Amino acid sequence: MSLTNPPSSSGSLSRTRVGNLKRGLQATVDDAIESRRPGGYTSKVRVRDRYNIVGFISSGTYGRVYKAVGKNGKKGEFAIKKFKPDKEGETIQYTGLSQSAIREMALCTELSHANVVQLEEIILEDKCIFMVFEYTEHDLLQIIHHHTQPQRHAIPANMVRSIMFQLLNGLLYLHTNWVLHRDLKPANILVTSSGAIRIGDLGLARLFYKPLNSLFSGDKVVVTIWYRAPELLMGSRHYTPAVDMWAIGCIFAELLSLRPIFKGEEAKMDSKKTVPFQRNQMMKIVEILGLPRKETWPGLVSMPEYSQLQSLVLHRQPSQFHRGSNLEGWYQSCLKNGGYTSTSSAGTPGADGFDLLSRMLEYDPIKRITAEQALEHPYFTNGGPISGNCFEGIEGKYPHRRVTQDDNDIRSGSLPGTKRSGLPDDSLIRASKRLKE
């Protein structure tokens, strides 16, 4: 199977459906409120009536994810995401669903695209929400890690090209339908056993069609630090789909180099929940792209953290900031270390790959390439057809997702934060492993 460039309106929702999507958000909120009233909604379906729980996949602040297989006529493998309800105090007192859970349910119910994770159904049982998704065997973080073991060996260039095209194809669909993902990173890019890319984890996603308030007022911190766009680091109160494109550029660089391109250390919020300037992360970007300048990024001087950037310059060696971008040097070194040739031809990213990467990692979000423009870039149009199976022609198989038997109890008592849950937060484990690399 080969992919072709989608038209700009590919898979787009009509204005009516956009309205329905926005109404769906309110309906989900209303349902959540109704479920907390005496005599409120009670699900007629129980999870274990429809699914056999195979094992535990991962956990995070949201809850847990389990692998399951259908039963009673429902065929296939599934990933069941169980949200933990918000609670207060030492004793569990349920206060309702988190904003991210409500958003994810509303958006996933409406969205449908080959490169976006597919929601099967939502089940409410015992004060818990269960989102049932198709099961995917891999994610990009797992694939990148595989290529560092036992020693580094580059991901084949054609495989990178297929991954990037499918990823951009799914992102174009989201952006066309007024959805920002806001947490694109390798761990959230799922890959099926047949090599299809699925954009997953829409917990931070939101509609940006005529928002009543600035996006910042709702969520002051978005995007995992290593993939966070410079306008977000500079404290922008208003931002665009360009923040997703920066993250895609970081993922592209990571697929080629097998390590994050901007691997900074995150400064945490203080007790007053003040968002700090991410000095170390900004330095990691400056070291490769050079210092952002108001001549090439006119909006820079109006950024809330502009004074912090100037302070950063004053406390560093001037020679660090007066040189231009070193992205091309980084890229050529990456090609050499990965065994890719520097020419643009089948089997190598070449000069076209660098041009695409540099357009994605453009400081000025207004000048940054869009998903639609990226799909028409020579990196994709040159070099022959692009396979819809990123594993096509790859010898050997990638290891399947780790599924453990440590916690097969999907009942509410096994939620993170409850006494019966003895498992650590898997998201913290994965983060610590990345920091040790």
Coordinates of C-alpha atoms in Angstrom, one line a residue:
M1 CA 0.0 0.0 0.0
S2 CA 1.3 3.5 -0.8
L3 CA 0.2 6.8 0.4
T4 CA -0.5 9.9 -1.6
N5 CA -0.6 13.5 -0.5
P6 CA -4.0 14.4 0.9
P7 CA -5.8 17.5 -0.3
S8 CA -6.0 20.3 2.3
S9 CA -9.6 19.5 3.1
S10 CA -8.9 15.7 3.4
G11 CA -11.1 14.2 6.1
S12 CA -12.2 17.7 7.3
L13 CA -15.4 18.1 9.3
S14 CA -18.1 20.4 8.0
R15 CA -19.0 23.6 9.9
T16 CA -21.9 21.7 11.3
R17 CA -19.7 18.9 12.6
V18 CA -17.3 21.4 14.2
G19 CA -20.4 22.8 16.0
N20 CA -21.4 19.3 17.0
L21 CA -17.8 18.7 18.3
K22 CA -18.0 21.8 20.5
R23 CA -21.5 20.8 21.7
G24 CA -20.1 17.3 22.4
L25 CA -17.6 18.8 24.9
Q26 CA -20.5 20.4 26.9
A27 CA -22.6 17.2 26.6
T28 CA -19.7 15.2 28.1
V29 CA -19.5 17.7 31.0
D30 CA -23.3 17.5 31.5
D31 CA -23.1 13.7 31.5
A32 CA -20.3 13.7 34.1
I33 CA -22.3 16.0 36.3
E34 CA -25.4 14.0 35.9
S35 CA -23.6 10.8 36.9
R36 CA -22.8 12.3 40.3
R37 CA -26.4 12.9 41.2
P38 CA -28.5 10.4 43.1
G39 CA -30.2 8.2 40.5
G40 CA -27.9 9.4 37.8
Y41 CA -26.6 7.5 34.8
T42 CA -25.4 4.0 35.4
S43 CA -23.8 2.0 32.6
K44 CA -25.6 -1.1 31.4
V45 CA -22.3 -2.5 30.2
R46 CA -19.6 -3.8 32.4
V47 CA -16.0 -4.0 31.2
R48 CA -15.5 -7.6 32.1
D49 CA -18.7 -8.6 30.3
R50 CA -17.1 -7.5 27.0
Y51 CA -13.4 -7.9 27.5
N52 CA -10.9 -10.3 29.0
I53 CA -8.1 -8.4 30.7
V54 CA -4.8 -9.8 29.4
G55 CA -2.4 -7.6 31.4
F56 CA -1.2 -4.2 32.5
I57 CA 0.6 -1.9 30.1
S58 CA 1.4 1.4 31.8
S59 CA 0.2 4.1 34.2
G60 CA 0.4 7.8 34.7
T61 CA -1.3 10.7 36.5
Y62 CA -4.5 10.0 34.5
G63 CA -4.9 6.3 35.7
R64 CA -3.9 3.0 34.1
V65 CA -3.9 1.3 30.7
Y66 CA -4.6 -2.4 30.2
K67 CA -4.4 -4.8 27.3
A68 CA -7.6 -6.8 26.6
V69 CA -9.2 -9.1 24.1
G70 CA -12.8 -9.0 23.1
K71 CA -15.3 -11.7 24.1
N72 CA -18.9 -12.6 23.6
G73 CA -18.6 -12.0 19.8
K74 CA -16.4 -8.9 20.0
K75 CA -13.2 -9.8 18.2
G76 CA -9.7 -8.1 18.4
E77 CA -7.2 -6.7 20.8
F78 CA -7.8 -3.5 22.7
A79 CA -6.2 -1.0 25.0
I80 CA -8.4 0.1 27.9
K81 CA -7.6 3.4 29.5
K82 CA -9.0 3.7 33.0
F83 CA -9.2 7.2 34.3
K84 CA -8.9 7.8 38.0
P85 CA -11.5 10.3 39.3
D86 CA -10.3 13.4 40.9
K87 CA -10.3 13.1 44.7
E88 CA -9.6 15.2 47.8
G89 CA -7.9 14.5 51.1
E90 CA -6.4 11.3 52.5
T91 CA -9.7 9.5 52.3
I92 CA -11.0 9.1 48.8
Q93 CA -13.8 11.6 48.1
Y94 CA -14.7 11.7 44.4
T95 CA -15.0 15.2 43.0
G96 CA -15.6 14.3 39.3
L97 CA -13.6 13.9 36.1
S98 CA -10.5 15.8 35.2
Q99 CA -10.7 18.4 32.4
S100 CA -8.2 16.4 30.3
A101 CA -10.4 13.2 30.6
I102 CA -13.5 15.1 29.5
R103 CA -11.7 16.7 26.5
E104 CA -10.2 13.4 25.4
M105 CA -13.5 11.6 25.5
A106 CA -15.3 14.4 23.6
L107 CA -12.6 14.7 20.9
C108 CA -12.0 11.0 20.4
T109 CA -15.7 10.4 20.0
E110 CA -15.9 12.7 17.0
L111 CA -12.5 12.3 15.3
S112 CA -11.9 9.5 12.8
H113 CA -8.8 9.2 10.7
A114 CA -6.4 6.4 9.6
N115 CA -3.5 8.1 11.4
V116 CA -5.3 9.0 14.7
V117 CA -5.9 6.4 17.3
Q118 CA -9.4 4.9 17.0
L119 CA -11.8 4.9 20.0
E120 CA -14.0 1.9 20.2
E121 CA -16.3 2.9 23.1
I122 CA -16.6 4.5 26.5
I123 CA -17.8 2.6 29.5
L124 CA -18.9 4.1 32.9
E125 CA -18.6 1.7 35.8
D126 CA -18.2 2.2 39.5
K127 CA -17.3 5.8 39.3
C128 CA -14.6 5.1 36.7
I129 CA -14.4 6.0 33.1
F130 CA -13.0 3.4 30.7
M131 CA -12.0 4.4 27.2
V132 CA -11.5 1.4 24.9
F133 CA -9.1 2.0 22.0
E134 CA -7.7 -0.3 19.3
Y135 CA -4.5 -2.0 20.5
T136 CA -1.2 -1.0 19.0
E137 CA 1.9 -3.2 19.4
H138 CA 4.5 -0.4 19.4
D139 CA 5.2 3.3 19.9
L140 CA 8.0 5.5 18.5
L141 CA 9.8 5.7 21.8
Q142 CA 10.0 1.9 22.0
I143 CA 11.3 1.8 18.4
I144 CA 13.9 4.4 19.0
H145 CA 15.1 2.6 22.1
H146 CA 15.3 -0.7 20.1
H147 CA 17.7 1.0 17.7
T148 CA 20.1 1.9 20.6
Q149 CA 20.3 -1.7 21.7
P150 CA 22.7 -3.5 22.0
Q151 CA 24.5 -0.7 20.0
R152 CA 23.2 2.2 18.0
H153 CA 22.0 1.3 14.5
A154 CA 20.1 3.9 12.4
I155 CA 16.4 3.6 11.6
P156 CA 16.2 3.0 7.8
A157 CA 15.6 6.2 5.9
N158 CA 12.6 4.9 4.1
M159 CA 11.0 3.9 7.4
V160 CA 11.6 7.4 8.8
R161 CA 10.0 8.9 5.7
S162 CA 6.9 6.7 6.0
I163 CA 6.6 7.5 9.7
M164 CA 6.9 11.2 9.1
F165 CA 4.4 11.3 6.2
Q166 CA 1.8 9.3 8.2
L167 CA 2.4 11.5 11.3
L168 CA 1.9 14.7 9.3
N169 CA -1.1 13.2 7.5
G170 CA -2.8 12.7 10.9
L171 CA -1.7 16.1 12.2
L172 CA -3.1 17.8 9.1
Y173 CA -6.5 16.1 9.9
L174 CA -6.4 17.4 13.5
H175 CA -5.4 20.9 12.5
T176 CA -7.9 21.1 9.7
N177 CA -10.6 20.3 12.3
W178 CA -9.4 23.0 14.7
V179 CA -7.7 20.5 17.1
L180 CA -4.3 21.2 18.7
H181 CA -2.6 18.1 20.1
R182 CA -0.2 19.9 22.5
D183 CA 1.7 16.8 23.6
L184 CA 3.4 15.3 20.6
K185 CA 6.4 13.1 21.5
P186 CA 7.6 9.7 20.5
A187 CA 5.8 7.9 23.4
N188 CA 2.5 9.3 22.1
I189 CA 3.0 8.2 18.5
L190 CA 1.6 4.6 18.3
V191 CA 2.5 2.1 15.6
T192 CA 0.4 -0.9 14.7
S193 CA 1.9 -4.3 13.8
S194 CA 1.2 -3.6 10.2
G195 CA 3.3 -0.4 10.3
A196 CA 0.4 2.2 10.5
I197 CA 1.1 5.3 12.5
R198 CA -1.6 6.5 15.0
I199 CA -1.4 9.8 16.9
G200 CA -2.4 8.9 20.4
D201 CA -3.0 10.4 23.9
L202 CA -5.3 13.4 23.2
G203 CA -5.4 14.3 27.0
L204 CA -3.9 17.8 26.4
A205 CA -5.6 18.3 23.0
R206 CA -8.2 21.0 22.6
L207 CA -10.2 22.9 20.1
F208 CA -8.8 26.3 19.1
Y209 CA -11.7 27.5 17.0
K210 CA -12.6 31.0 18.4
P211 CA -11.6 30.3 22.0
L212 CA -13.4 32.5 24.6
N213 CA -10.1 32.9 26.6
S214 CA -6.5 32.6 25.7
L215 CA -5.2 29.1 25.5
F216 CA -2.7 29.9 28.2
S217 CA -5.4 30.8 30.7
G218 CA -6.8 27.2 30.5
D219 CA -3.5 25.3 30.5
K220 CA -0.4 27.2 31.6
V221 CA 2.0 24.4 30.8
V222 CA 1.6 22.2 27.7
V223 CA 3.9 20.0 25.7
T224 CA 6.6 17.8 27.3
I225 CA 9.7 20.0 27.9
W226 CA 12.0 18.5 25.2
Y227 CA 9.4 19.1 22.5
R228 CA 8.1 22.5 23.7
A229 CA 8.2 25.3 21.1
P230 CA 10.2 28.5 21.7
E231 CA 7.1 30.7 21.8
L232 CA 5.8 28.5 24.7
L233 CA 9.1 28.8 26.5
M234 CA 8.9 32.6 26.0
G235 CA 5.5 32.6 27.7
S236 CA 3.3 33.3 24.8
R237 CA -0.4 33.7 25.8
H238 CA -1.6 33.0 22.3
Y239 CA -0.3 30.2 20.1
T240 CA -1.2 28.3 17.0
P241 CA -0.8 24.8 15.4
A242 CA 2.9 25.8 14.9
V243 CA 3.6 24.4 18.4
D244 CA 2.7 21.0 17.1
M245 CA 4.9 21.4 14.1
W246 CA 7.9 22.3 16.3
A247 CA 7.3 19.0 18.2
I248 CA 7.1 17.1 14.9
G249 CA 10.5 18.7 14.0
C250 CA 12.0 17.4 17.3
I251 CA 10.6 14.0 16.6
F252 CA 12.0 14.0 13.1
A253 CA 15.5 14.9 14.5
E254 CA 15.1 12.1 17.2
L255 CA 14.3 9.5 14.6
L256 CA 17.5 10.3 12.8
S257 CA 19.8 10.7 15.7
L258 CA 18.2 8.3 18.2
R259 CA 18.3 10.9 21.0
P260 CA 16.3 14.0 21.8
I261 CA 17.8 17.0 19.9
F262 CA 17.0 19.5 22.8
K263 CA 17.3 17.5 26.0
G264 CA 16.9 20.2 28.7
E265 CA 16.2 20.0 32.4
E266 CA 12.8 21.2 33.5
A267 CA 12.4 23.8 36.2
K268 CA 9.3 22.9 38.3
M269 CA 6.5 25.3 39.4
D270 CA 6.9 26.8 42.9
S271 CA 4.4 26.5 45.7
K272 CA 2.4 29.5 44.2
K273 CA 2.1 27.6 40.9
T274 CA 4.1 30.3 39.1
V275 CA 5.3 29.1 35.7
P276 CA 9.1 29.5 35.7
F277 CA 11.2 30.5 32.7
Q278 CA 12.8 27.3 31.3
R279 CA 16.3 28.6 31.1
N280 CA 18.1 25.3 30.6
Q281 CA 15.7 24.1 27.9
M282 CA 16.1 27.5 26.0
M283 CA 19.9 27.1 26.3
K284 CA 19.7 23.7 24.6
I285 CA 17.8 25.2 21.7
V286 CA 20.2 28.2 21.4
E287 CA 23.2 25.9 21.4
I288 CA 22.0 24.4 18.1
L289 CA 19.9 27.1 16.5
G290 CA 21.7 30.1 17.7
L291 CA 20.1 33.0 19.5
P292 CA 16.6 34.1 18.3
R293 CA 16.7 37.6 16.9
K294 CA 14.0 40.3 16.6
E295 CA 15.1 40.9 13.0
T296 CA 14.0 37.4 12.0
W297 CA 11.3 36.9 14.7
P298 CA 9.6 40.3 15.0
G299 CA 7.2 39.1 17.7
L300 CA 10.1 38.1 20.0
V301 CA 10.3 41.5 21.8
S302 CA 6.7 41.3 22.9
M303 CA 7.0 37.9 24.5
P304 CA 6.5 37.9 28.4
E305 CA 9.9 36.2 29.0
Y306 CA 11.9 38.4 26.6
S307 CA 13.7 40.1 29.5
Q308 CA 14.6 36.6 30.8
L309 CA 16.2 35.8 27.5
Q310 CA 18.2 39.0 27.6
S311 CA 19.3 38.1 31.1
L312 CA 20.4 34.7 29.8
V313 CA 22.6 36.4 27.2
L314 CA 24.3 38.7 29.8
H315 CA 25.3 35.7 32.0
R316 CA 26.8 33.6 29.2
Q317 CA 29.9 33.9 27.1
P318 CA 29.2 36.3 24.2
S319 CA 30.8 33.9 21.7
Q320 CA 28.0 31.4 22.4
F321 CA 25.4 33.7 21.1
H322 CA 27.0 35.7 18.3
R323 CA 27.4 32.6 16.0
G324 CA 24.5 31.6 13.8
S325 CA 22.6 28.4 13.6
N326 CA 24.6 25.1 13.8
L327 CA 21.7 23.0 12.8
E328 CA 23.2 22.0 9.4
G329 CA 26.4 20.9 11.2
W330 CA 24.3 18.9 13.7
Y331 CA 22.4 17.3 10.8
Q332 CA 25.5 16.4 8.7
S333 CA 27.0 14.8 11.8
C334 CA 23.8 12.9 12.3
L335 CA 23.8 11.6 8.8
K336 CA 27.4 10.5 9.1
N337 CA 26.9 8.7 12.4
G338 CA 23.8 7.0 11.1
G339 CA 25.5 5.8 7.9
Y340 CA 23.2 7.9 5.7
T341 CA 24.6 9.5 2.6
S342 CA 24.5 13.3 2.2
T343 CA 22.7 13.2 -1.2
S344 CA 19.0 13.3 -1.7
S345 CA 18.0 9.9 -3.0
A346 CA 16.1 6.8 -2.1
G347 CA 17.4 5.4 1.2
T348 CA 18.7 8.6 2.7
P349 CA 17.2 11.8 4.1
G350 CA 19.7 14.0 2.3
A351 CA 19.5 17.7 1.7
D352 CA 15.7 17.6 1.4
G353 CA 15.5 16.2 4.9
F354 CA 17.6 19.0 6.3
D355 CA 15.5 21.6 4.5
L356 CA 12.3 20.1 6.0
L357 CA 13.8 19.9 9.4
S358 CA 15.0 23.5 9.3
R359 CA 11.5 24.7 8.3
M360 CA 10.0 22.8 11.2
L361 CA 12.5 24.2 13.7
E362 CA 11.9 27.8 12.6
Y363 CA 12.0 30.2 15.6
D364 CA 9.2 32.4 14.3
P365 CA 5.9 30.4 14.5
I366 CA 4.4 32.5 11.7
K367 CA 7.2 31.4 9.3
R368 CA 7.2 27.7 10.6
I369 CA 6.1 25.2 8.0
T370 CA 2.5 23.9 8.3
A371 CA 1.4 20.2 8.1
E372 CA -0.1 20.8 4.7
Q373 CA 3.0 22.5 3.3
A374 CA 5.2 19.8 4.8
L375 CA 3.3 17.0 3.1
E376 CA 4.1 18.7 -0.2
H377 CA 7.8 19.1 0.6
P378 CA 10.4 17.6 -1.8
Y379 CA 11.5 15.2 1.0
F380 CA 8.2 13.4 0.3
T381 CA 7.6 14.2 -3.3
N382 CA 11.1 13.1 -4.4
G383 CA 12.5 9.6 -3.9
G384 CA 9.6 7.4 -5.1
P385 CA 6.3 6.2 -3.4
I386 CA 5.8 6.2 0.3
S387 CA 4.6 3.1 1.9
G388 CA 1.6 3.1 4.3
N389 CA 3.5 0.3 6.2
C390 CA 6.6 1.8 7.8
F391 CA 8.0 -1.7 8.4
E392 CA 7.9 -2.6 4.7
G393 CA 11.2 -4.1 3.6
I394 CA 12.5 -4.2 7.1
E395 CA 14.2 -7.5 8.1
G396 CA 13.4 -8.8 11.5
K397 CA 10.7 -7.7 13.8
Y398 CA 10.4 -5.1 16.6
P399 CA 9.7 -6.3 20.1
H400 CA 6.1 -6.1 21.1
R401 CA 4.8 -3.7 23.9
R402 CA 5.6 -5.0 27.4
V403 CA 2.5 -6.4 29.0
T404 CA 2.9 -7.5 32.6
Q405 CA 0.8 -9.7 34.9
D406 CA 1.6 -7.5 37.9
D407 CA -1.9 -5.9 37.9
N408 CA -4.7 -7.4 36.1
D409 CA -7.3 -6.0 38.5
I410 CA -9.2 -3.3 36.5
R411 CA -11.6 -2.6 39.3
S412 CA -11.7 0.9 41.0
G413 CA -9.7 -0.4 44.0
S414 CA -6.5 -0.7 41.9
L415 CA -6.4 2.9 40.9
P416 CA -3.1 4.8 41.4
G417 CA -3.3 6.6 44.8
T418 CA -5.5 4.0 46.5
K419 CA -4.3 1.6 49.1
R420 CA -4.6 -1.5 46.9
S421 CA -2.4 0.0 44.2
G422 CA 1.2 -1.0 44.9
L423 CA 2.6 -0.1 41.5
P424 CA 4.6 3.0 40.8
D425 CA 3.7 5.6 38.2
D426 CA 5.0 4.2 34.9
S427 CA 5.3 7.6 33.4
L428 CA 8.0 8.5 36.0
I429 CA 9.9 5.3 35.3
R430 CA 10.0 6.0 31.6
A431 CA 11.2 9.6 32.1
S432 CA 14.0 8.4 34.5
K433 CA 15.2 5.9 31.9
R434 CA 15.4 8.6 29.2
L435 CA 17.4 10.9 31.5
K436 CA 19.9 8.1 32.2
E437 CA 20.6 7.6 28.4

